[in-house]
């Protein structure tokens, strides 16, 4: 249940005290403040009715806008909403058009009363676009974004944006947009066509001068499910978003992705695809980080595969997972426009018991950096049954530095190469591969004084490990480990490795898939 402001609580108390007198005078009782439970009720009602697939057709020229045309329509900052409450948040609206053909309703809740924001042409600068005919007042919006003095006290920077289906993005201090979060994902691995639930209506609470958070409610809808969402957004160096989701399946859903994250990985040091480009690496995220229910930390570098690949990590009550941008060195990207080194990772931390299931990672081939080709989410072991009511709680955090997330050593770099003998120039064996991992951080620097105490612990699900070695790496103040693996044609394997001293694990577990065609 949402925390009511002091003003609303006092109003409710006063109303309850005055109710008998008002009733005697024939006056109507004070209205009940709008709450998250009202969104839950709406979701329950629409889930019980047939899904309405039809949408209002946008009038021309909005229905025919190109990417550049749409980008030329800008919200006028001086028209920002939410300023009337004196709080630290401002709201800008996205115009419908281009890819965003389904208008949504945006409401502002003031003193417990929700009011729809009417479309007004004066809210936008249309740039070079010619919109000669009046547009309907019920046109709606494509979405919205909230601004907050995030990076400096005097400037309202973009904090969080909801635009398209159930996608949203948010930022911490000194971060640049990269990956996205979603409300829900359905049928991502394949087998059936992927379904994209969408937020059809939003409610934003009017912030007060004392507000340290923004509270947003959203109504989700799709052919398979309806749902009510609450987002409490706390701006900070690493902004957090507390999420409550109550779902009402219209039908049994076998492949559902909870707390889904979507990102882009085109090229990294672990997978060189030589392009005619001066930039060494191109990715919004470079790995999937997980903490299992048992407490083990696992790092899985991302790939741009030749064909769609699905990796699953079974668990019981996971402690967290997320897509991370671990590499923060500008020289590894050399991009003065995209600022890949400043893009955040998103960490999902379940609140309460999520039970049995798996973290699923889907990697899709992409030929350039313009397409999101990475999806990660939690897949419950049991399907969502028709008529069931499911409530899930979790926290999202925008991460700039993964070093503070756990005290152990981290897999800093991943490389692969043929395991040629020294001085050999002959053709490599495609069934034999060497994987090189740089581990750094934690207590690894301590063991550089006596490297013999550190052991590499490798394993492979298939095939044979033919050789391993580990050497100190003074450049990273850690250790470089190598694993040579031999597979038969047509085989695939999952590699795992970590460093230990005696019975003590010194690092997270590195894992990586490899196959031989």
PDB file of N, CA, C and O in Angstrom, residues 276-323:
ATOM      1  N   UNK A 276      34.882  -1.989 -39.984  1.00  0.00           N
ATOM      2  CA  UNK A 276      35.554  -0.790 -40.468  1.00  0.00           C
ATOM      3  C   UNK A 276      35.175   0.356 -39.539  1.00  0.00           C
ATOM      4  O   UNK A 276      34.385   1.245 -39.881  1.00  0.00           O
ATOM      5  N   UNK A 277      35.723   0.324 -38.321  1.00  0.00           N
ATOM      6  CA  UNK A 277      35.341   1.259 -37.269  1.00  0.00           C
ATOM      7  C   UNK A 277      36.542   1.468 -36.361  1.00  0.00           C
ATOM      8  O   UNK A 277      37.244   0.513 -36.009  1.00  0.00           O
ATOM      9  N   UNK A 278      36.767   2.713 -35.978  1.00  0.00           N
ATOM     10  CA  UNK A 278      37.921   3.006 -35.130  1.00  0.00           C
ATOM     11  C   UNK A 278      37.684   2.643 -33.670  1.00  0.00           C
ATOM     12  O   UNK A 278      38.631   2.587 -32.874  1.00  0.00           O
ATOM     13  N   UNK A 279      36.443   2.377 -33.288  1.00  0.00           N
ATOM     14  CA  UNK A 279      36.116   2.107 -31.883  1.00  0.00           C
ATOM     15  C   UNK A 279      36.355   0.634 -31.551  1.00  0.00           C
ATOM     16  O   UNK A 279      35.800  -0.255 -32.218  1.00  0.00           O
ATOM     17  N   UNK A 280      37.138   0.346 -30.525  1.00  0.00           N
ATOM     18  CA  UNK A 280      37.472  -1.050 -30.211  1.00  0.00           C
ATOM     19  C   UNK A 280      36.281  -1.884 -29.740  1.00  0.00           C
ATOM     20  O   UNK A 280      36.176  -3.055 -30.070  1.00  0.00           O
ATOM     21  N   UNK A 281      35.384  -1.285 -28.916  1.00  0.00           N
ATOM     22  CA  UNK A 281      34.266  -2.041 -28.354  1.00  0.00           C
ATOM     23  C   UNK A 281      32.973  -1.241 -28.503  1.00  0.00           C
ATOM     24  O   UNK A 281      32.975  -0.011 -28.443  1.00  0.00           O
ATOM     25  N   UNK A 282      31.867  -1.977 -28.671  1.00  0.00           N
ATOM     26  CA  UNK A 282      30.555  -1.350 -28.847  1.00  0.00           C
ATOM     27  C   UNK A 282      29.528  -2.160 -28.064  1.00  0.00           C
ATOM     28  O   UNK A 282      29.108  -3.240 -28.490  1.00  0.00           O
ATOM     29  N   UNK A 283      29.125  -1.664 -26.909  1.00  0.00           N
ATOM     30  CA  UNK A 283      28.094  -2.344 -26.123  1.00  0.00           C
ATOM     31  C   UNK A 283      27.569  -1.440 -25.017  1.00  0.00           C
ATOM     32  O   UNK A 283      28.278  -0.603 -24.469  1.00  0.00           O
ATOM     33  N   UNK A 284      26.278  -1.616 -24.697  1.00  0.00           N
ATOM     34  CA  UNK A 284      25.657  -0.952 -23.550  1.00  0.00           C
ATOM     35  C   UNK A 284      25.922  -1.723 -22.267  1.00  0.00           C
ATOM     36  O   UNK A 284      25.907  -1.158 -21.178  1.00  0.00           O
ATOM     37  N   UNK A 285      26.074  -3.038 -22.395  1.00  0.00           N
ATOM     38  CA  UNK A 285      26.365  -3.921 -21.259  1.00  0.00           C
ATOM     39  C   UNK A 285      27.373  -4.958 -21.734  1.00  0.00           C
ATOM     40  O   UNK A 285      27.351  -5.343 -22.904  1.00  0.00           O
ATOM     41  N   UNK A 286      28.248  -5.408 -20.841  1.00  0.00           N
ATOM     42  CA  UNK A 286      29.223  -6.425 -21.257  1.00  0.00           C
ATOM     43  C   UNK A 286      29.109  -7.729 -20.484  1.00  0.00           C
ATOM     44  O   UNK A 286      29.862  -8.670 -20.744  1.00  0.00           O
ATOM     45  N   UNK A 287      28.151  -7.821 -19.533  1.00  0.00           N
ATOM     46  CA  UNK A 287      28.019  -9.083 -18.820  1.00  0.00           C
ATOM     47  C   UNK A 287      26.741  -9.173 -18.009  1.00  0.00           C
ATOM     48  O   UNK A 287      26.112  -8.156 -17.676  1.00  0.00           O
ATOM     49  N   UNK A 288      26.373 -10.410 -17.712  1.00  0.00           N
ATOM     50  CA  UNK A 288      25.266 -10.712 -16.801  1.00  0.00           C
ATOM     51  C   UNK A 288      25.870 -11.093 -15.455  1.00  0.00           C
ATOM     52  O   UNK A 288      26.656 -12.040 -15.361  1.00  0.00           O
ATOM     53  N   UNK A 289      25.508 -10.350 -14.413  1.00  0.00           N
ATOM     54  CA  UNK A 289      25.976 -10.622 -13.057  1.00  0.00           C
ATOM     55  C   UNK A 289      24.819 -11.199 -12.251  1.00  0.00           C
ATOM     56  O   UNK A 289      23.687 -10.718 -12.348  1.00  0.00           O
ATOM     57  N   UNK A 290      25.089 -12.234 -11.467  1.00  0.00           N
ATOM     58  CA  UNK A 290      24.058 -12.876 -10.660  1.00  0.00           C
ATOM     59  C   UNK A 290      24.599 -13.187  -9.270  1.00  0.00           C
ATOM     60  O   UNK A 290      25.777 -13.494  -9.113  1.00  0.00           O
ATOM     61  N   UNK A 291      23.711 -13.108  -8.289  1.00  0.00           N
ATOM     62  CA  UNK A 291      23.983 -13.677  -6.971  1.00  0.00           C
ATOM     63  C   UNK A 291      22.893 -14.697  -6.686  1.00  0.00           C
ATOM     64  O   UNK A 291      21.708 -14.363  -6.589  1.00  0.00           O
ATOM     65  N   UNK A 292      23.291 -15.949  -6.567  1.00  0.00           N
ATOM     66  CA  UNK A 292      22.334 -17.033  -6.395  1.00  0.00           C
ATOM     67  C   UNK A 292      21.769 -17.031  -4.984  1.00  0.00           C
ATOM     68  O   UNK A 292      22.264 -16.336  -4.084  1.00  0.00           O
ATOM     69  N   UNK A 293      20.740 -17.845  -4.790  1.00  0.00           N
ATOM     70  CA  UNK A 293      20.152 -17.972  -3.464  1.00  0.00           C
ATOM     71  C   UNK A 293      21.132 -18.494  -2.428  1.00  0.00           C
ATOM     72  O   UNK A 293      21.004 -18.192  -1.241  1.00  0.00           O
ATOM     73  N   UNK A 294      22.136 -19.266  -2.870  1.00  0.00           N
ATOM     74  CA  UNK A 294      23.158 -19.790  -1.953  1.00  0.00           C
ATOM     75  C   UNK A 294      24.237 -18.769  -1.640  1.00  0.00           C
ATOM     76  O   UNK A 294      25.094 -19.006  -0.793  1.00  0.00           O
ATOM     77  N   UNK A 295      24.224 -17.621  -2.359  1.00  0.00           N
ATOM     78  CA  UNK A 295      25.206 -16.573  -2.122  1.00  0.00           C
ATOM     79  C   UNK A 295      26.327 -16.518  -3.133  1.00  0.00           C
ATOM     80  O   UNK A 295      27.155 -15.597  -3.089  1.00  0.00           O
ATOM     81  N   UNK A 296      26.412 -17.475  -4.071  1.00  0.00           N
ATOM     82  CA  UNK A 296      27.482 -17.480  -5.067  1.00  0.00           C
ATOM     83  C   UNK A 296      27.288 -16.332  -6.054  1.00  0.00           C
ATOM     84  O   UNK A 296      26.185 -16.086  -6.546  1.00  0.00           O
ATOM     85  N   UNK A 297      28.395 -15.641  -6.361  1.00  0.00           N
ATOM     86  CA  UNK A 297      28.396 -14.585  -7.374  1.00  0.00           C
ATOM     87  C   UNK A 297      28.892 -15.174  -8.692  1.00  0.00           C
ATOM     88  O   UNK A 297      29.913 -15.861  -8.729  1.00  0.00           O
ATOM     89  N   UNK A 298      28.169 -14.893  -9.773  1.00  0.00           N
ATOM     90  CA  UNK A 298      28.464 -15.469 -11.087  1.00  0.00           C
ATOM     91  C   UNK A 298      28.526 -14.352 -12.117  1.00  0.00           C
ATOM     92  O   UNK A 298      27.661 -13.467 -12.144  1.00  0.00           O
ATOM     93  N   UNK A 299      29.559 -14.417 -12.971  1.00  0.00           N
ATOM     94  CA  UNK A 299      29.723 -13.432 -14.057  1.00  0.00           C
ATOM     95  C   UNK A 299      29.730 -14.161 -15.392  1.00  0.00           C
ATOM     96  O   UNK A 299      30.507 -15.077 -15.609  1.00  0.00           O
ATOM     97  N   UNK A 300      28.842 -13.740 -16.268  1.00  0.00           N
ATOM     98  CA  UNK A 300      28.743 -14.326 -17.605  1.00  0.00           C
ATOM     99  C   UNK A 300      28.937 -13.227 -18.643  1.00  0.00           C
ATOM    100  O   UNK A 300      28.057 -12.385 -18.854  1.00  0.00           O
ATOM    101  N   UNK A 301      30.121 -13.150 -19.320  1.00  0.00           N
ATOM    102  CA  UNK A 301      30.315 -12.161 -20.378  1.00  0.00           C
ATOM    103  C   UNK A 301      29.278 -12.348 -21.494  1.00  0.00           C
ATOM    104  O   UNK A 301      28.897 -13.475 -21.820  1.00  0.00           O
ATOM    105  N   UNK A 302      28.851 -11.234 -22.081  1.00  0.00           N
ATOM    106  CA  UNK A 302      27.868 -11.289 -23.159  1.00  0.00           C
ATOM    107  C   UNK A 302      28.526 -11.589 -24.491  1.00  0.00           C
ATOM    108  O   UNK A 302      29.722 -11.372 -24.678  1.00  0.00           O
ATOM    109  N   UNK A 303      27.694 -12.067 -25.447  1.00  0.00           N
ATOM    110  CA  UNK A 303      28.155 -12.386 -26.782  1.00  0.00           C
ATOM    111  C   UNK A 303      27.182 -11.839 -27.818  1.00  0.00           C
ATOM    112  O   UNK A 303      26.002 -11.615 -27.524  1.00  0.00           O
ATOM    113  N   UNK A 304      27.676 -11.646 -29.025  1.00  0.00           N
ATOM    114  CA  UNK A 304      26.848 -11.378 -30.199  1.00  0.00           C
ATOM    115  C   UNK A 304      26.899 -12.654 -31.036  1.00  0.00           C
ATOM    116  O   UNK A 304      27.783 -12.834 -31.873  1.00  0.00           O
ATOM    117  N   UNK A 305      25.968 -13.582 -30.841  1.00  0.00           N
ATOM    118  CA  UNK A 305      26.108 -14.929 -31.406  1.00  0.00           C
ATOM    119  C   UNK A 305      25.772 -14.969 -32.895  1.00  0.00           C
ATOM    120  O   UNK A 305      25.153 -14.047 -33.445  1.00  0.00           O
ATOM    121  N   UNK A 306      26.172 -16.043 -33.522  1.00  0.00           N
ATOM    122  CA  UNK A 306      25.849 -16.244 -34.934  1.00  0.00           C
ATOM    123  C   UNK A 306      24.368 -16.550 -35.120  1.00  0.00           C
ATOM    124  O   UNK A 306      23.790 -16.257 -36.167  1.00  0.00           O
ATOM    125  N   UNK A 307      23.753 -17.147 -34.107  1.00  0.00           N
ATOM    126  CA  UNK A 307      22.313 -17.415 -34.120  1.00  0.00           C
ATOM    127  C   UNK A 307      21.782 -17.239 -32.701  1.00  0.00           C
ATOM    128  O   UNK A 307      22.556 -17.244 -31.742  1.00  0.00           O
ATOM    129  N   UNK A 308      20.478 -17.076 -32.587  1.00  0.00           N
ATOM    130  CA  UNK A 308      19.856 -16.819 -31.292  1.00  0.00           C
ATOM    131  C   UNK A 308      20.257 -17.881 -30.274  1.00  0.00           C
ATOM    132  O   UNK A 308      20.210 -19.079 -30.553  1.00  0.00           O
ATOM    133  N   UNK A 309      20.658 -17.430 -29.090  1.00  0.00           N
ATOM    134  CA  UNK A 309      21.113 -18.341 -28.045  1.00  0.00           C
ATOM    135  C   UNK A 309      20.384 -18.031 -26.743  1.00  0.00           C
ATOM    136  O   UNK A 309      20.174 -16.859 -26.397  1.00  0.00           O
ATOM    137  N   UNK A 310      20.007 -19.079 -26.025  1.00  0.00           N
ATOM    138  CA  UNK A 310      19.325 -18.939 -24.742  1.00  0.00           C
ATOM    139  C   UNK A 310      20.133 -19.679 -23.682  1.00  0.00           C
ATOM    140  O   UNK A 310      20.422 -20.868 -23.828  1.00  0.00           O
ATOM    141  N   UNK A 311      20.523 -18.977 -22.618  1.00  0.00           N
ATOM    142  CA  UNK A 311      21.252 -19.576 -21.500  1.00  0.00           C
ATOM    143  C   UNK A 311      20.393 -19.475 -20.241  1.00  0.00           C
ATOM    144  O   UNK A 311      19.796 -18.419 -19.987  1.00  0.00           O
ATOM    145  N   UNK A 312      20.335 -20.547 -19.466  1.00  0.00           N
ATOM    146  CA  UNK A 312      19.508 -20.582 -18.262  1.00  0.00           C
ATOM    147  C   UNK A 312      20.360 -20.892 -17.042  1.00  0.00           C
ATOM    148  O   UNK A 312      21.263 -21.728 -17.109  1.00  0.00           O
ATOM    149  N   UNK A 313      20.047 -20.249 -15.926  1.00  0.00           N
ATOM    150  CA  UNK A 313      20.764 -20.436 -14.674  1.00  0.00           C
ATOM    151  C   UNK A 313      19.725 -20.723 -13.588  1.00  0.00           C
ATOM    152  O   UNK A 313      19.110 -19.805 -13.033  1.00  0.00           O
ATOM    153  N   UNK A 314      19.504 -22.012 -13.304  1.00  0.00           N
ATOM    154  CA  UNK A 314      18.484 -22.417 -12.342  1.00  0.00           C
ATOM    155  C   UNK A 314      18.852 -21.947 -10.939  1.00  0.00           C
ATOM    156  O   UNK A 314      20.023 -21.936 -10.546  1.00  0.00           O
ATOM    157  N   UNK A 315      17.821 -21.571 -10.169  1.00  0.00           N
ATOM    158  CA  UNK A 315      18.081 -21.057  -8.827  1.00  0.00           C
ATOM    159  C   UNK A 315      16.814 -21.166  -7.992  1.00  0.00           C
ATOM    160  O   UNK A 315      15.722 -21.460  -8.503  1.00  0.00           O
ATOM    161  N   UNK A 316      16.996 -20.945  -6.701  1.00  0.00           N
ATOM    162  CA  UNK A 316      15.882 -20.918  -5.758  1.00  0.00           C
ATOM    163  C   UNK A 316      16.032 -19.668  -4.902  1.00  0.00           C
ATOM    164  O   UNK A 316      17.050 -19.489  -4.241  1.00  0.00           O
ATOM    165  N   UNK A 317      15.051 -18.784  -4.958  1.00  0.00           N
ATOM    166  CA  UNK A 317      15.089 -17.509  -4.246  1.00  0.00           C
ATOM    167  C   UNK A 317      16.376 -16.737  -4.541  1.00  0.00           C
ATOM    168  O   UNK A 317      17.229 -16.551  -3.661  1.00  0.00           O
ATOM    169  N   UNK A 318      16.553 -16.298  -5.781  1.00  0.00           N
ATOM    170  CA  UNK A 318      17.770 -15.571  -6.144  1.00  0.00           C
ATOM    171  C   UNK A 318      17.903 -14.282  -5.332  1.00  0.00           C
ATOM    172  O   UNK A 318      16.893 -13.672  -4.948  1.00  0.00           O
ATOM    173  N   UNK A 319      19.135 -13.884  -5.099  1.00  0.00           N
ATOM    174  CA  UNK A 319      19.374 -12.646  -4.360  1.00  0.00           C
ATOM    175  C   UNK A 319      19.499 -11.446  -5.287  1.00  0.00           C
ATOM    176  O   UNK A 319      19.354 -10.301  -4.838  1.00  0.00           O
ATOM    177  N   UNK A 320      19.790 -11.701  -6.571  1.00  0.00           N
ATOM    178  CA  UNK A 320      19.860 -10.587  -7.502  1.00  0.00           C
ATOM    179  C   UNK A 320      20.463 -10.986  -8.834  1.00  0.00           C
ATOM    180  O   UNK A 320      21.153 -12.002  -8.942  1.00  0.00           O
ATOM    181  N   UNK A 321      20.176 -10.173  -9.857  1.00  0.00           N
ATOM    182  CA  UNK A 321      20.783 -10.361 -11.167  1.00  0.00           C
ATOM    183  C   UNK A 321      20.701  -9.029 -11.915  1.00  0.00           C
ATOM    184  O   UNK A 321      19.895  -8.148 -11.575  1.00  0.00           O
ATOM    185  N   UNK A 322      21.545  -8.890 -12.919  1.00  0.00           N
ATOM    186  CA  UNK A 322      21.493  -7.656 -13.704  1.00  0.00           C
ATOM    187  C   UNK A 322      22.445  -7.674 -14.874  1.00  0.00           C
ATOM    188  O   UNK A 322      23.409  -8.450 -14.911  1.00  0.00           O
ATOM    189  N   UNK A 323      22.162  -6.828 -15.845  1.00  0.00           N
ATOM    190  CA  UNK A 323      23.058  -6.585 -16.969  1.00  0.00           C
ATOM    191  C   UNK A 323      23.948  -5.407 -16.612  1.00  0.00           C
ATOM    192  O   UNK A 323      23.446  -4.328 -16.275  1.00  0.00           O
TER     193      UNK A 323
END
